[in-house]
Amino acid sequence: MNDKNLALNIGVVGFLALLFFLVSDYHDGIIARILILAIFAMGYNLLFGYTGLLSLGHAMFFATGMYGYGLSVELWKFSAFEGLLFALVISFLFSMSIGVLTLRTKGVAFMIVTLMFSQVFYLVVLLFGEHTGGDEGFVISTHGRTLFGLNFVDPTSKYFASLFLFAVVLLGLTLFVRTRTGKCLVAIRENEERAKMLGYDVWVHKFIAIIISGVICGLAGASYTLIFGYAGAAFAEVHYSILPLLWVLLGGAGTLIGPLVGTVFAFYLIDISSGYTSAYLLIVGLVIVLLTLFAPQGLAGELKRRMAHWLQ
Amino acid sequence: MAPISHLSTKGLSKNFGGIQAIRNVDFDISKGQIRALIGPNGAGKSTFVGMISGRIPPTTGEIYFADQNITSLPAHKRICLGIAYTFQITSVFSKLTVHENVALAVRRNRQLKPNDVLEQVSSILDKVGLLDRANSEVRELSYGHQRLLEIAMGLGQEPSLFILDEPTQGLAESEVLEFITILKSMAGLTTILLIEHNMDVVMATAEFITVMNFGEILAEGTPDQIRLNEEVQLAYLGKT
């Protein structure tokens, strides 16, 4: 019944693979970056779009992966593979502790608490500027940008590594949202009290959602550093907590394809409008206002409402 | 031999600030019985079943279910033990389909294969007469159908104790008759605790009735005994 979703998502991945050969190098570079940030948005979407928990601090999960990878590779000379594993383990432990602490709150309090933790994270990055490079950040040396014989200075490797990771997360989530746990998350979003009275342990399910979301965002941060060779405090700043929210809202919260659609849309909106005027933020703002007015559920959300009810 | 007690409460009380909503209630229901809980508005019926299902923590007293003290168990664990609760104010997943609402109830805690879930959901929806609406979003349903869905979700849980808080409120007459049939078909298999204002439903289904007033049990007995009980008439009709 839902295999339309699987087919669509596989189709999207196939199309993206083809796209590499059709567009210029400039766009290949942008799309690779978009794909990694779309992973970030997908991680955010699992918590916000599917479970209904609005976090304002997801930059900390992205940055955990980023620094988990960058520091282990640069300071302790881990190989890229070890660094990636290390970043994932750290992300897992970090999201677990954030989950335990923040799930004591709900609604607005949850937003504030996640925001505060993320700010603390940012300040800690600055505090240890000696190692983290603070705002300036640091560049990853060659050994940290080579994985399984692929060197990510090369645009083709960059593009296909990004696409591979994106595809793994997208298809993984496609399967996950169909499981009993995935469907329970939606039930919690829709009516938490009822979910509880059907016998679901609401706390445990939210906890699982935070961990999966945190690890996916950590993976995005680590692979960004691996593929683009840079880590910096800007990625831990508050606007990197707002951006995934924006991408997910533009693309369609609670849809699998929404985060990609939103990230592509936001990137190219800026890219194209800044070609016309230096006041491009005015155009961006106007488009966002129009979208909120006419497609409040985001682009994919609107598509789902109008014609594709099967969209997950 | 005395019937086996399925659910009982001992000295159950609930205070809201200075108000004693439930006072020292000892209650007992045997396995497989259909029990109606009646009483005037504000008698404390919903608070009482709220404490049984775990939505409201009691101030003092204890609750036993299937020989187990469940007083300190959180709601979801009680549900897993076999208690189902339908809300007085309709509480469903309004943006999900009818099918998914019942599937959420069926899927919980069981190692059912997707096909088994599908089959079971269909048979339940057929039973309550909502099968043709299975793929509609719940918010498109009429109020009466949403009430029936709420009952269907309870059935999907296959409870051993089914608590229904004013299930027929807002149902059309034909739907009430359908509901009575469903309830009777469960008799003997499931213990049912029914809060109900519609006396026709109570008299048609209940084997035993408990009357509450001012947070206490006023009377208990068979439908005939309750009908003739003077205290009950007094509480309901306000005769002096």
XYZ file of C-alpha atoms in Angstrom:
552
model
C 0.000 0.000 0.000
C 2.769 2.397 0.934
C 5.249 1.245 -1.605
C 4.548 4.375 -3.589
C 6.626 6.128 -0.944
C 9.500 3.720 -1.310
C 9.307 4.007 -5.110
C 9.197 7.796 -4.946
C 12.182 7.993 -2.627
C 14.242 5.554 -4.677
C 13.256 7.560 -7.741
C 14.445 10.774 -6.112
C 17.803 9.209 -5.288
C 18.125 7.900 -8.858
C 17.261 11.309 -10.264
C 19.860 12.976 -8.054
C 22.493 10.505 -9.260
C 21.652 11.384 -12.851
C 21.607 15.082 -12.088
C 25.343 15.057 -11.373
C 26.053 14.505 -15.061
C 23.513 17.038 -16.267
C 24.412 20.182 -14.349
C 27.573 22.251 -14.055
C 30.328 21.744 -11.478
C 29.077 24.782 -9.628
C 25.690 23.202 -9.055
C 27.229 19.826 -8.216
C 29.029 21.553 -5.350
C 25.870 23.208 -4.094
C 23.803 20.034 -4.350
C 26.380 17.999 -2.424
C 26.173 20.543 0.399
C 22.378 20.568 0.217
C 22.240 16.792 0.515
C 24.294 16.773 3.703
C 22.214 19.585 5.194
C 19.062 17.740 4.104
C 20.227 14.848 6.303
C 20.372 17.370 9.140
C 16.836 18.483 8.247
C 15.583 14.872 8.086
C 16.940 14.244 11.570
C 15.200 17.361 12.784
C 11.998 16.353 11.004
C 11.813 13.036 12.832
C 11.521 14.872 16.127
C 9.537 17.897 15.001
C 7.475 16.644 12.059
C 6.760 13.105 13.238
C 6.845 13.281 17.027
C 5.640 16.870 17.421
C 8.522 18.006 19.636
C 9.762 21.448 18.621
C 13.435 21.801 19.455
C 15.256 25.104 19.085
C 18.638 23.609 19.796
C 19.446 21.102 17.098
C 22.652 22.928 16.169
C 24.174 21.161 19.166
C 23.554 17.736 17.637
C 24.989 18.791 14.280
C 27.993 20.343 16.020
C 28.480 17.252 18.205
C 29.028 15.217 15.066
C 31.135 17.944 13.533
C 33.518 18.296 16.483
C 33.354 14.616 17.380
C 34.755 13.932 13.938
C 36.984 16.987 13.484
C 38.687 16.902 16.871
C 39.252 13.159 16.958
C 40.797 13.245 13.492
C 42.921 16.345 14.090
C 43.913 16.047 17.765
C 44.128 12.299 18.208
C 44.936 11.432 14.611
C 42.012 9.014 14.228
C 41.513 7.684 10.726
C 38.444 8.981 8.893
C 36.582 5.749 9.540
C 37.425 5.727 13.248
C 36.527 9.384 13.467
C 33.145 8.750 11.882
C 32.399 5.915 14.308
C 33.574 8.020 17.224
C 31.327 10.915 16.148
C 28.327 8.595 15.974
C 28.992 7.106 19.407
C 29.432 10.579 20.923
C 26.241 11.757 19.214
C 24.380 8.779 20.617
C 25.572 9.385 24.186
C 25.030 13.124 23.902
C 21.460 12.833 22.602
C 20.716 10.322 25.335
C 21.743 12.745 28.058
C 19.983 15.669 26.379
C 16.883 13.477 26.100
C 16.889 12.575 29.775
C 17.244 16.220 30.771
C 14.903 17.910 28.293
C 12.065 15.383 28.365
C 11.214 16.569 31.840
C 9.616 19.503 30.020
C 6.896 19.953 27.403
C 5.816 22.494 24.809
C 7.314 25.956 25.194
C 9.533 24.861 28.070
C 11.011 22.166 25.814
C 11.815 24.799 23.193
C 13.532 27.035 25.741
C 15.473 24.235 27.398
C 16.809 22.872 24.090
C 17.736 26.417 23.043
C 19.623 26.955 26.314
C 21.536 23.677 26.091
C 22.515 24.530 22.551
C 23.767 27.957 23.635
C 25.808 26.316 26.369
C 27.290 24.020 23.735
C 28.189 27.000 21.559
C 29.848 28.806 24.460
C 31.802 25.687 25.372
C 33.103 25.504 21.798
C 34.296 29.112 22.124
C 35.707 28.500 25.603
C 37.950 25.752 24.299
C 38.979 27.904 21.350
C 42.545 26.684 21.644
C 41.468 23.296 20.299
C 38.274 24.129 18.440
C 39.563 27.227 16.722
C 36.536 29.130 17.995
C 34.725 31.172 15.370
C 37.474 30.679 12.834
C 37.293 26.929 13.135
C 39.839 24.614 11.600
C 40.485 22.823 8.350
C 40.727 19.033 8.216
C 44.026 17.626 7.002
C 44.256 15.205 4.092
C 44.105 11.970 6.114
C 40.769 13.101 7.572
C 39.289 13.612 4.141
C 40.110 10.216 2.725
C 37.767 7.301 3.329
C 37.920 3.884 1.655
C 40.380 5.289 -0.846
C 38.124 8.158 -1.842
C 39.512 11.642 -1.515
C 36.832 14.220 -0.902
C 38.737 17.043 -2.495
C 37.469 15.535 -5.737
C 33.988 16.875 -6.722
C 32.719 13.493 -7.952
C 33.572 11.779 -4.658
C 32.017 14.678 -2.758
C 28.788 14.443 -4.680
C 28.345 10.695 -4.572
C 29.415 10.315 -0.953
C 26.840 12.960 0.004
C 24.212 11.241 -2.111
C 25.041 7.858 -0.625
C 24.643 9.100 2.953
C 21.487 10.976 2.038
C 20.021 7.850 0.420
C 20.869 5.654 3.406
C 19.143 8.040 5.827
C 16.152 8.657 3.553
C 15.501 4.973 2.928
C 16.210 4.120 6.556
C 13.603 6.640 7.675
C 11.152 5.429 5.007
C 11.295 2.013 6.603
C 11.371 3.325 10.165
C 8.200 5.426 9.997
C 6.269 2.275 9.041
C 7.301 0.340 12.108
C 5.164 0.122 15.195
C 7.484 2.612 16.914
C 7.361 5.040 13.984
C 3.583 4.994 13.917
C 3.438 5.490 17.653
C 5.490 8.691 17.244
C 2.799 10.067 14.940
C 0.154 9.045 17.471
C 2.022 10.993 20.153
C 2.159 14.044 17.884
C -1.561 13.822 17.194
C -2.868 13.066 20.685
C -0.415 12.284 23.428
C -3.041 11.518 26.072
C -4.790 9.019 23.813
C -1.516 7.330 22.873
C -0.832 6.879 26.564
C -4.296 5.434 27.143
C -3.735 2.932 24.359
C -0.876 1.572 26.430
C 2.106 3.191 24.733
C 4.939 4.379 26.941
C 5.022 7.961 25.694
C 8.234 8.920 27.478
C 10.226 6.021 26.064
C 9.010 6.730 22.535
C 9.947 10.409 22.765
C 13.316 9.377 24.146
C 13.895 7.036 21.201
C 12.892 9.845 18.820
C 15.400 12.262 20.356
C 18.196 9.697 20.144
C 17.534 8.781 16.504
C 17.119 12.443 15.607
C 20.312 13.392 17.452
C 22.358 10.617 15.846
C 21.132 11.490 12.332
C 22.000 15.162 12.901
C 25.369 14.079 14.328
C 25.971 11.998 11.205
C 25.179 15.068 9.109
C 27.684 17.157 11.092
C 30.414 14.523 10.920
C 29.978 13.926 7.195
C 29.926 17.659 6.519
C 33.347 17.897 8.139
C 34.605 14.788 6.362
C 33.370 15.802 2.927
C 33.884 19.579 3.017
C 36.898 19.552 5.295
C 35.972 22.229 7.783
C 34.613 22.586 11.319
C 33.701 25.903 12.935
C 31.656 27.418 15.731
C 29.237 29.052 13.278
C 27.579 25.636 12.924
C 26.882 25.536 16.655
C 25.275 28.965 16.647
C 21.561 29.529 17.117
C 20.825 30.107 13.455
C 21.858 26.540 12.711
C 19.086 25.524 15.085
C 16.562 27.692 13.254
C 17.592 26.671 9.718
C 16.499 23.013 9.938
C 13.180 24.192 11.363
C 12.805 26.569 8.425
C 13.754 23.925 5.847
C 11.345 21.419 7.330
C 8.521 23.940 7.490
C 9.096 25.068 3.897
C 9.356 21.533 2.588
C 6.621 19.900 4.644
C 6.900 18.727 8.231
C 6.088 15.075 8.787
C 6.779 14.026 5.202
C 9.855 12.027 4.225
C 10.721 14.080 1.185
C 9.857 17.452 2.773
C 13.280 18.167 4.325
C 15.040 17.737 0.958
C 12.457 19.864 -0.839
C 12.756 22.598 1.794
C 16.553 22.616 1.794
C 16.756 22.742 -2.003
C 14.149 25.478 -2.096
C 15.841 27.624 0.554
C 19.305 27.260 -1.009
C 18.251 28.055 -4.540
C 15.935 30.832 -3.459
C 18.948 32.579 -1.945
C 21.252 31.600 -4.791
C 18.959 32.887 -7.516
C 17.633 35.987 -5.769
C 21.108 37.128 -4.737
C 22.009 37.095 -8.431
C 19.521 39.885 -9.028
C 19.881 42.157 -6.032
C 21.965 42.604 -2.920
C 18.678 43.001 -1.020
C 17.899 39.329 -1.647
C 16.761 38.741 1.919
C 13.781 40.946 1.109
C 12.768 38.519 -1.644
C 13.441 35.505 0.568
C 11.297 36.999 3.328
C 8.467 37.763 0.924
C 8.474 34.223 -0.499
C 8.413 32.738 2.985
C 5.457 34.931 3.951
C 3.614 33.869 0.782
C 4.361 30.205 1.428
C 3.098 30.416 4.990
C -0.072 32.014 3.697
C -0.791 29.683 0.799
C 0.987 26.442 1.719
C 1.101 26.421 5.499
C 1.965 22.723 5.485
C 5.010 23.251 3.298
C 5.507 22.288 -0.325
C 5.344 18.510 0.093
C 2.646 18.944 2.750
C 0.517 20.900 0.292
C 1.049 18.246 -2.364
C -0.056 15.609 0.124
C -3.176 17.553 1.037
C -4.210 18.271 -2.539
C -3.444 15.093 -4.414
C -1.002 12.654 -2.886
C -2.651 11.472 0.318
C -0.399 8.457 0.324
C 2.691 10.589 0.933
C 4.353 9.577 4.163
C -18.502 -19.985 45.933
C -18.030 -16.242 45.669
C -17.290 -15.006 42.140
C -13.690 -14.163 41.365
C -12.980 -10.483 41.851
C -11.432 -8.902 38.759
C -11.081 -5.359 39.986
C -11.470 -3.962 43.454
C -10.706 -0.796 45.331
C -10.091 -0.430 49.052
C -10.648 2.874 50.827
C -10.141 4.832 47.616
C -10.313 8.629 48.116
C -9.507 11.696 46.072
C -9.231 15.248 47.323
C -9.078 18.233 45.009
C -7.860 20.984 47.324
C -10.402 21.057 50.122
C -13.044 19.150 48.188
C -13.378 15.438 48.736
C -14.448 14.196 45.326
C -14.278 10.502 46.255
C -14.637 9.303 49.821
C -13.334 5.978 50.978
C -14.824 3.839 48.240
C -14.700 0.032 48.523
C -15.690 -1.372 45.177
C -15.628 -4.835 43.718
C -16.450 -6.225 40.304
C -16.317 -9.891 39.391
C -14.903 -11.344 36.224
C -17.060 -11.151 33.125
C -19.719 -8.950 34.663
C -21.339 -5.973 32.985
C -21.551 -3.340 35.673
C -23.164 0.052 35.296
C -21.970 2.990 37.353
C -24.665 5.620 37.621
C -25.307 8.739 39.666
C -26.187 12.400 39.288
C -23.773 14.862 37.656
C -20.807 15.595 39.895
C -21.191 12.358 41.855
C -17.557 11.505 41.141
C -18.021 8.716 38.581
C -15.445 9.982 36.098
C -12.941 10.747 38.850
C -13.420 7.233 40.169
C -12.772 5.476 36.854
C -9.985 7.989 36.169
C -8.212 6.598 39.229
C -8.780 3.024 38.080
C -7.372 3.672 34.624
C -4.438 5.631 36.020
C -5.213 9.059 34.612
C -5.768 10.526 38.082
C -3.576 9.592 41.053
C -5.604 8.714 44.173
C -5.069 10.591 47.440
C -5.398 7.467 49.557
C -6.529 3.890 49.091
C -5.580 0.962 46.901
C -6.611 -0.563 43.595
C -6.327 -4.269 42.771
C -6.636 -5.653 39.273
C -6.328 -9.357 38.463
C -4.837 -10.064 41.900
C -2.228 -7.369 41.543
C -1.907 -4.088 43.412
C -1.838 -1.532 40.596
C -2.169 1.628 42.707
C 1.270 2.947 41.807
C 1.428 1.747 38.193
C 1.432 4.437 35.462
C -1.536 4.458 33.080
C 0.197 2.823 30.113
C 1.266 -0.165 32.217
C -2.281 -0.685 33.450
C -3.457 -0.633 29.849
C -0.879 -3.305 29.035
C -2.308 -5.457 31.825
C -5.641 -5.451 30.023
C -7.589 -2.344 31.001
C -9.112 -0.257 28.207
C -10.634 3.155 28.719
C -12.806 5.201 26.392
C -12.977 8.901 26.989
C -16.099 10.809 27.991
C -15.006 13.651 25.734
C -14.167 12.033 22.401
C -10.420 11.609 22.162
C -9.251 10.146 18.873
C -6.463 10.842 16.381
C -8.456 13.216 14.233
C -5.924 13.690 11.436
C -5.284 9.973 10.981
C -7.537 7.543 9.157
C -10.210 5.480 10.866
C -8.199 2.389 10.055
C -4.999 3.766 11.598
C -6.819 4.781 14.786
C -7.947 1.214 15.410
C -4.646 -0.191 14.151
C -2.816 1.833 16.808
C -4.972 0.125 19.411
C -4.500 -3.347 17.912
C -0.776 -3.039 17.263
C 0.229 -2.192 20.812
C 2.090 -4.841 22.749
C 1.488 -7.727 20.417
C 3.675 -9.482 17.942
C 1.034 -9.384 15.225
C 2.096 -9.447 11.617
C 0.936 -6.487 9.491
C -1.579 -8.719 7.725
C -3.059 -9.934 11.015
C -3.420 -6.325 12.156
C -5.167 -5.468 8.898
C -7.553 -8.365 9.282
C -8.346 -7.659 12.906
C -8.927 -3.953 12.293
C -11.296 -4.765 9.437
C -13.292 -7.202 11.520
C -13.639 -4.667 14.352
C -14.658 -1.883 11.981
C -17.197 -4.235 10.466
C -18.594 -4.930 13.918
C -19.169 -1.244 14.714
C -20.333 -0.474 11.184
C -17.455 1.760 10.133
C -15.810 -0.511 7.591
C -16.878 1.613 4.631
C -15.232 4.638 6.250
C -11.932 2.884 7.001
C -9.843 5.185 4.814
C -11.512 8.463 5.779
C -9.775 10.886 8.056
C -11.433 10.834 11.446
C -12.181 14.562 11.444
C -14.486 14.021 8.452
C -16.647 11.682 10.544
C -19.870 12.674 12.289
C -19.823 12.938 16.054
C -21.735 9.682 16.451
C -19.272 7.847 14.246
C -16.364 9.243 16.235
C -17.976 7.849 19.398
C -18.287 4.455 17.710
C -14.661 4.684 16.640
C -13.692 5.308 20.229
C -15.483 2.076 21.177
C -13.812 0.284 18.261
C -10.413 1.365 19.608
C -11.363 -0.128 22.968
C -12.324 -3.389 21.259
C -9.030 -3.371 19.376
C -7.175 -3.487 22.664
C -8.915 -6.777 23.535
C -9.194 -5.731 27.159
C -10.169 -7.952 30.064
C -11.635 -4.867 31.744
C -13.343 -2.329 29.505
C -14.207 1.024 31.077
C -16.644 3.105 29.060
C -17.258 6.680 30.173
C -20.667 7.752 28.838
C -20.248 5.984 25.496
C -23.729 6.693 24.139
C -23.642 10.432 24.754
C -24.589 12.096 21.486
C -25.415 8.892 19.618
C -28.526 8.585 17.474
C -31.131 6.086 18.593
C -30.173 3.518 15.964
C -26.528 3.837 16.977
C -27.468 3.301 20.617
C -29.196 0.045 19.680
C -26.101 -1.013 17.746
C -23.987 -0.194 20.790
C -26.196 -2.344 23.044
C -25.731 -5.266 20.653
C -21.953 -4.843 20.686
C -21.890 -4.665 24.460
C -24.034 -7.760 24.857
C -21.835 -9.682 22.458
C -18.926 -9.080 24.813
C -20.800 -10.329 27.869
C -19.035 -13.053 29.817
C -15.727 -12.585 27.960
C -14.911 -9.079 29.063
C -15.576 -7.352 32.342
C -17.317 -4.101 31.584
C -17.627 -1.015 33.717
C -20.073 1.367 32.133
C -20.763 4.931 33.190
C -24.066 5.807 31.611
C -26.869 8.338 31.924
C -29.163 6.659 29.438
C -31.256 4.393 31.694
C -32.556 2.355 28.757
C -28.987 1.326 27.977
C -28.268 0.601 31.626
C -31.372 -1.531 32.086
C -30.808 -3.376 28.806
C -27.204 -4.322 29.479
C -26.157 -4.138 33.131
C -26.230 -7.231 35.316
C -25.425 -5.205 38.375
C -25.572 -1.505 39.164
C -23.560 0.727 41.480
C -25.020 4.128 42.306
C -22.716 6.930 43.389
C -23.638 10.203 45.027
C -21.403 12.868 46.594
C -18.308 10.720 46.077
C -19.682 7.717 47.898
C -21.429 4.515 46.931
C -25.081 5.087 47.653
C -26.445 1.703 46.667
C -25.555 -1.458 44.810
C -27.798 -4.169 43.427
C -29.472 -5.766 40.468
C -31.361 -3.463 38.096
C -34.664 -4.388 39.758
C -33.349 -3.695 43.241
C -31.973 -0.317 42.166
C -35.199 0.655 40.426
C -37.082 0.144 43.672
C -34.481 1.678 45.977
C -35.881 4.760 47.725
C -32.526 6.392 48.404
C -31.678 6.200 44.733
C -34.966 7.751 43.733
C -34.306 10.501 46.267
C -30.850 11.264 44.899
C -32.088 11.323 41.325
C -35.395 13.064 41.736
C -34.477 15.260 44.688
C -37.583 14.316 46.682
C -37.592 15.486 50.287
